[in-house]
Short mmCIF file of C-alpha atoms and ligand atoms in Angstrom, two decimals:
data_model
loop_
_atom_site.label_atom_id
_atom_site.label_comp_id
_atom_site.label_asym_id
_atom_site.label_seq_id
_atom_site.Cartn_x
_atom_site.Cartn_y
_atom_site.Cartn_z
CA UNK I 183 97.33 91.22 141.36
CA UNK I 184 95.88 88.23 139.60
CA UNK I 185 96.90 87.41 135.98
CA UNK I 186 93.28 88.27 134.69
CA UNK I 187 93.50 91.69 135.97
CA UNK I 188 96.59 92.76 134.08
CA UNK I 189 96.22 93.48 130.21
CA UNK I 190 98.36 90.80 128.70
CA UNK I 191 99.33 92.70 125.50
CA UNK I 192 98.92 96.41 124.87
CA UNK I 193 99.82 97.93 121.66
CA UNK I 194 99.66 101.72 121.88
CA UNK I 195 99.89 104.14 118.92
CA UNK I 196 102.38 101.70 117.27
CA UNK I 197 104.00 102.76 113.69
CA UNK I 198 106.17 101.44 111.42
CA UNK I 199 107.35 102.33 107.98
CA UNK I 200 109.65 100.64 105.66
CA UNK I 201 111.09 103.26 103.21
CA UNK I 202 108.05 104.81 101.47
CA UNK I 203 105.71 101.60 102.97
CA UNK I 204 103.61 102.44 105.89
CA UNK I 205 103.35 98.85 107.39
CA UNK I 206 101.63 99.92 110.53
CA UNK I 207 99.83 103.12 111.25
CA UNK I 208 99.17 104.50 114.66
CA UNK I 209 97.83 101.18 115.61
CA UNK I 210 96.52 100.68 119.42
CA UNK I 211 94.60 97.86 120.97
CA UNK I 212 94.57 95.67 124.05
CA UNK I 213 94.63 91.80 124.33
CA UNK I 214 93.10 90.48 127.57
CA UNK I 215 93.93 87.24 129.47
CA UNK I 216 91.43 84.46 129.49
CA UNK I 217 90.23 84.93 125.67
CA UNK I 218 91.22 84.34 122.37
CA UNK I 219 91.70 87.53 120.16
CA UNK I 220 91.90 87.36 116.59
CA UNK I 221 93.91 89.74 114.84
CA UNK I 222 92.14 89.83 111.32
CA UNK I 223 93.10 91.69 108.35
CA UNK I 224 94.06 90.99 104.42
CA UNK I 225 97.34 90.20 103.29
CA UNK I 226 99.56 93.06 103.76
CA UNK I 227 97.66 94.74 106.46
CA UNK I 228 100.43 94.70 108.89
CA UNK I 229 99.67 91.97 111.19
CA UNK I 230 103.08 90.07 110.96
CA UNK I 231 105.07 93.14 111.39
CA UNK I 232 102.80 94.06 114.54
CA UNK I 233 103.59 90.70 115.89
CA UNK I 234 107.29 91.12 115.34
CA UNK I 235 107.31 94.39 117.00
CA UNK I 236 105.42 93.01 119.98
CA UNK I 237 108.05 90.41 120.12
CA UNK I 238 111.02 92.81 119.96
CA UNK I 239 112.07 91.47 116.63
CA UNK I 240 111.22 94.74 114.52
CA UNK I 241 111.64 98.19 116.15
CA UNK I 242 108.89 100.32 115.81
CA UNK I 243 109.17 103.85 113.93
CA UNK I 244 106.84 105.13 116.91
CA UNK I 245 104.64 104.20 119.77
CA UNK I 246 105.40 100.81 121.59
CA UNK I 247 104.01 97.55 122.82
CA UNK I 248 104.14 95.96 126.23
CA UNK I 249 103.44 92.54 127.53
CA UNK I 250 102.03 92.55 131.06
CA UNK I 251 103.07 95.92 131.27
CA UNK I 252 106.74 95.58 130.21
CA UNK I 253 108.47 95.82 126.88
CA UNK I 254 109.41 92.64 125.61
CA UNK I 255 113.15 93.47 125.83
CA UNK I 256 112.74 94.16 129.76
CA UNK I 257 110.96 90.68 130.37
CA UNK I 258 112.65 88.28 132.87
CA UNK I 259 112.71 85.03 131.34
CA UNK I 260 110.50 85.87 128.33
CA UNK I 261 110.09 82.32 127.06
CA UNK I 262 108.19 81.61 130.34
CA UNK I 263 105.85 84.88 129.62
CA UNK I 264 105.02 84.60 125.93
CA UNK I 265 105.19 81.84 123.38
CA UNK I 266 104.99 82.51 119.78
CA UNK I 267 105.06 80.95 116.46
CA UNK I 268 105.70 83.29 113.42
CA UNK I 269 105.27 82.44 109.87
CA UNK I 270 107.83 80.18 108.32
CA UNK I 271 109.22 78.20 111.32
CA UNK I 272 112.19 76.16 110.17
CA UNK I 273 113.50 73.08 111.78
CA UNK I 274 116.35 70.95 111.17
CA UNK I 275 115.08 68.23 108.88
CA UNK I 276 117.63 65.85 110.54
CA UNK I 277 116.39 66.18 114.33
CA UNK I 278 113.62 64.35 115.85
CA UNK I 279 111.05 66.31 117.42
CA UNK I 280 112.40 65.65 120.88
CA UNK I 281 115.89 66.74 119.74
CA UNK I 282 114.73 69.96 118.32
CA UNK I 283 112.41 70.78 121.57
CA UNK I 284 115.51 69.70 123.81
CA UNK I 285 117.80 72.19 121.99
CA UNK I 286 115.43 75.12 122.87
CA UNK I 287 114.91 73.81 126.25
CA UNK I 288 118.40 73.80 127.33
CA UNK I 289 119.12 77.06 125.78
CA UNK I 290 116.29 78.23 127.91
CA UNK I 291 117.31 76.71 131.02
CA UNK I 292 113.69 74.97 131.54
CA UNK I 293 113.02 71.48 133.28
CA UNK I 294 113.39 68.56 130.98
CA UNK I 295 109.80 67.14 132.10
CA UNK I 296 108.37 70.23 129.90
CA UNK I 297 109.20 68.12 126.60
CA UNK I 298 107.07 65.27 127.53
CA UNK I 299 104.41 67.62 128.80
CA UNK I 300 104.33 69.65 125.50
CA UNK I 301 104.38 66.92 123.02
CA UNK I 302 101.53 65.54 125.01
CA UNK I 303 99.91 68.89 124.88
CA UNK I 304 100.09 68.70 121.05
CA UNK I 305 99.40 65.26 120.54
CA UNK I 306 102.79 64.47 118.86
CA UNK I 307 103.87 61.68 121.65
CA UNK I 308 103.77 59.24 118.98
CA UNK I 309 106.21 60.89 116.44
CA UNK I 310 108.64 62.12 119.42
CA UNK I 311 111.68 60.07 117.94
CA UNK I 312 110.89 60.73 114.22
CA UNK I 313 112.74 63.00 112.05
CA UNK I 314 111.20 66.27 111.54
CA UNK I 315 112.31 66.18 107.87
CA UNK I 316 109.21 63.53 107.38
CA UNK I 317 106.53 65.35 109.05
CA UNK I 318 103.49 66.79 107.29
CA UNK I 319 102.65 70.43 107.55
CA UNK I 320 100.23 69.96 110.14
CA UNK I 321 103.04 67.91 112.17
CA UNK I 322 105.30 70.87 111.82
CA UNK I 323 102.58 73.19 113.07
CA UNK I 324 102.11 70.93 116.09
CA UNK I 325 105.80 71.21 116.89
CA UNK I 326 106.18 74.88 116.40
CA UNK I 327 103.31 74.97 119.12
CA UNK I 328 104.95 72.75 121.14
CA UNK I 329 108.25 74.82 120.95
CA UNK I 330 106.34 78.09 121.90
CA UNK I 331 104.67 76.10 124.98
CA UNK I 332 107.79 74.80 126.35
CA UNK I 333 107.91 77.75 128.62
CA UNK I 334 104.36 77.49 129.98
CA UNK I 335 103.81 80.94 128.86
CA UNK I 336 100.74 82.96 129.97
CA UNK I 337 100.77 84.69 126.65
CA UNK I 338 100.63 82.73 123.28
CA UNK I 339 101.10 84.64 120.11
CA UNK I 340 100.44 82.71 116.72
CA UNK I 341 100.69 84.12 113.36
CA UNK I 342 98.08 82.55 110.84
CA UNK I 343 98.29 79.08 112.66
CA UNK I 344 95.25 78.07 110.61
CA UNK I 345 97.17 78.33 107.12
CA UNK I 346 97.45 74.86 105.50
CA UNK I 347 95.60 72.86 108.14
CA UNK I 348 92.98 70.30 107.24
CA UNK I 349 89.50 70.25 108.84
CA UNK I 350 90.65 67.61 111.68
CA UNK I 351 93.78 70.01 112.17
CA UNK I 352 91.73 73.04 112.78
CA UNK I 353 89.09 71.56 114.84
CA UNK I 354 91.98 70.28 117.20
CA UNK I 355 93.64 73.76 117.18
CA UNK I 356 90.36 75.21 118.02
CA UNK I 357 89.71 73.21 120.86
CA UNK I 358 93.67 73.58 122.08
CA UNK I 359 93.45 77.55 121.75
CA UNK I 360 90.10 77.85 123.41
CA UNK I 361 90.85 75.44 126.36
CA UNK I 362 94.33 77.22 126.62
CA UNK I 363 92.72 80.60 126.82
CA UNK I 364 90.05 79.82 129.28
CA UNK I 365 92.49 78.52 131.76
CA UNK I 366 93.26 82.26 131.82
CA UNK I 367 96.16 82.70 129.42
CA UNK I 368 95.99 85.20 126.50
CA UNK I 369 95.76 83.92 123.24
CA UNK I 370 96.45 86.35 120.12
CA UNK I 371 96.17 84.64 116.53
CA UNK I 372 96.50 86.63 113.26
CA UNK I 373 94.41 85.54 110.29
CA UNK I 374 93.29 86.83 107.01
CA UNK I 375 90.49 84.64 106.77
CA UNK I 376 87.40 85.59 108.68
CA UNK I 377 85.65 82.17 108.56
CA UNK I 378 88.63 80.61 110.14
CA UNK I 379 88.62 82.62 113.29
CA UNK I 380 84.73 82.48 113.42
CA UNK I 381 84.73 79.71 115.86
CA UNK I 382 87.90 80.10 117.72
CA UNK I 383 87.82 83.85 118.98
CA UNK I 384 86.15 85.52 121.82
CA UNK I 385 87.29 89.01 120.71
CA UNK I 386 88.42 90.60 117.44
CA UNK I 387 90.58 93.35 116.18
CA UNK I 388 90.64 94.20 112.41
CA UNK I 389 93.18 95.75 110.75
CA UNK I 390 93.80 96.94 107.17
CA UNK I 391 96.41 99.12 105.69
CA UNK I 392 98.12 99.24 109.30
CA UNK I 393 95.23 100.87 110.70
CA UNK I 394 92.69 99.70 113.51
CA UNK I 395 89.16 99.50 111.66
CA UNK I 396 87.29 97.65 114.51
CA UNK I 397 87.77 95.98 117.75
CA UNK I 398 85.48 94.12 120.11
CA UNK I 399 83.59 91.09 121.17
CA UNK I 400 82.79 88.39 118.36
CA UNK I 401 79.68 89.34 116.73
CA UNK I 402 77.39 87.03 114.71
CA UNK I 403 78.73 86.12 111.19
CA UNK I 404 76.76 88.33 109.20
CA UNK I 405 77.61 91.56 111.32
CA UNK I 406 81.43 90.44 111.10
CA UNK I 407 81.43 89.84 107.76
CA UNK I 408 79.61 93.20 107.06
CA UNK I 409 82.59 95.02 109.25
CA UNK I 410 85.46 93.15 107.39
CA UNK I 411 84.21 94.14 104.04
CA UNK I 412 83.74 97.72 105.30
CA UNK I 413 87.57 97.54 106.47
CA UNK I 414 88.87 95.98 103.57
CA UNK I 415 86.49 97.28 100.73
N1 LIG N 283 111.07 93.76 106.26
C1 LIG N 283 110.11 94.61 105.20
N2 LIG N 283 110.78 95.29 104.49
C2 LIG N 283 109.95 96.01 103.75
N3 LIG N 283 108.71 96.00 103.50
C3 LIG N 283 107.96 95.38 104.46
C4 LIG N 283 108.92 94.41 105.50
N4 LIG N 283 107.99 93.41 106.17
C5 LIG N 283 106.62 94.05 105.70
N5 LIG N 283 106.78 94.92 104.90
C6 LIG N 283 105.42 95.37 104.27
O1 LIG N 283 104.88 96.03 105.05
C7 LIG N 283 103.41 95.82 105.00
C8 LIG N 283 102.85 94.95 106.03
O2 LIG N 283 103.31 93.60 105.83
P1 LIG N 283 102.86 92.47 107.13
O3 LIG N 283 102.91 92.94 108.32
O4 LIG N 283 103.62 91.61 106.43
O5 LIG N 283 101.36 92.07 106.71
P2 LIG N 283 100.52 90.93 107.08
O6 LIG N 283 101.28 90.28 107.90
O7 LIG N 283 99.18 91.69 107.48
O8 LIG N 283 100.16 90.28 105.73
C9 LIG N 283 103.31 94.95 103.61
O9 LIG N 283 103.23 96.13 102.39
C10 LIG N 283 104.86 94.34 103.56
O10 LIG N 283 104.96 94.31 102.07
MG1 LIG N 284 101.62 88.08 107.79
#
């Protein structure tokens, strides 16, 4: 089978409760290869919790998730399958970008040539040997993305990647993610801001209060705005 004939991520009747809080409620959707899928919902909708369950970091209360047909925990060499950037990525401020990438690369047993490659992919070569402590927010986000790309994953998951980006950073991210997806990879990005995803996404999954409200191809702006308002209002 080719990469594109297999569903990249499948979320199947997924649920998660924290005490009395229902964070994710019987949620099902699929993410295909070859497209950018936006996971859109207001703050508290359950997006981060869902992404953490896909990555095996939170145990579902019910249901499950798979990546190319297997739960994350059963993936062989997971960093070469799935790259992820979740909220609040922390770096040691005293390390250079290269030193940070090198520590992850070694732990994952990946080829050293990958470091130059990912720095080039995120356009961070010039800052490669500078201490991360002096990086701007945009540079930190690029370094987080570079880290996620180390394993050359066919599935890329980014939680609110547009947060804090200036217009130039946003435009760069849009170009990068669209190109990455159109090479046959699956890209899933969460957002709570409809306008952020309108020029990036090919498909949209709308959630609120942990429930699926709508999923399908990106509509024209007005239709999607109506759907999002309906879902959240
Ligand atoms: N570890 C946790 N303990 C308790 N409640 C949590 C925890 N993680 C998330 N929640 C709650 O679950 C709901 C969904 O949160 P989250 O998945 O972060 O939403 P989103 O990413 O869409 O903003 C919120 O009500 C949040 O307060
Ligand atoms: Mg979140």
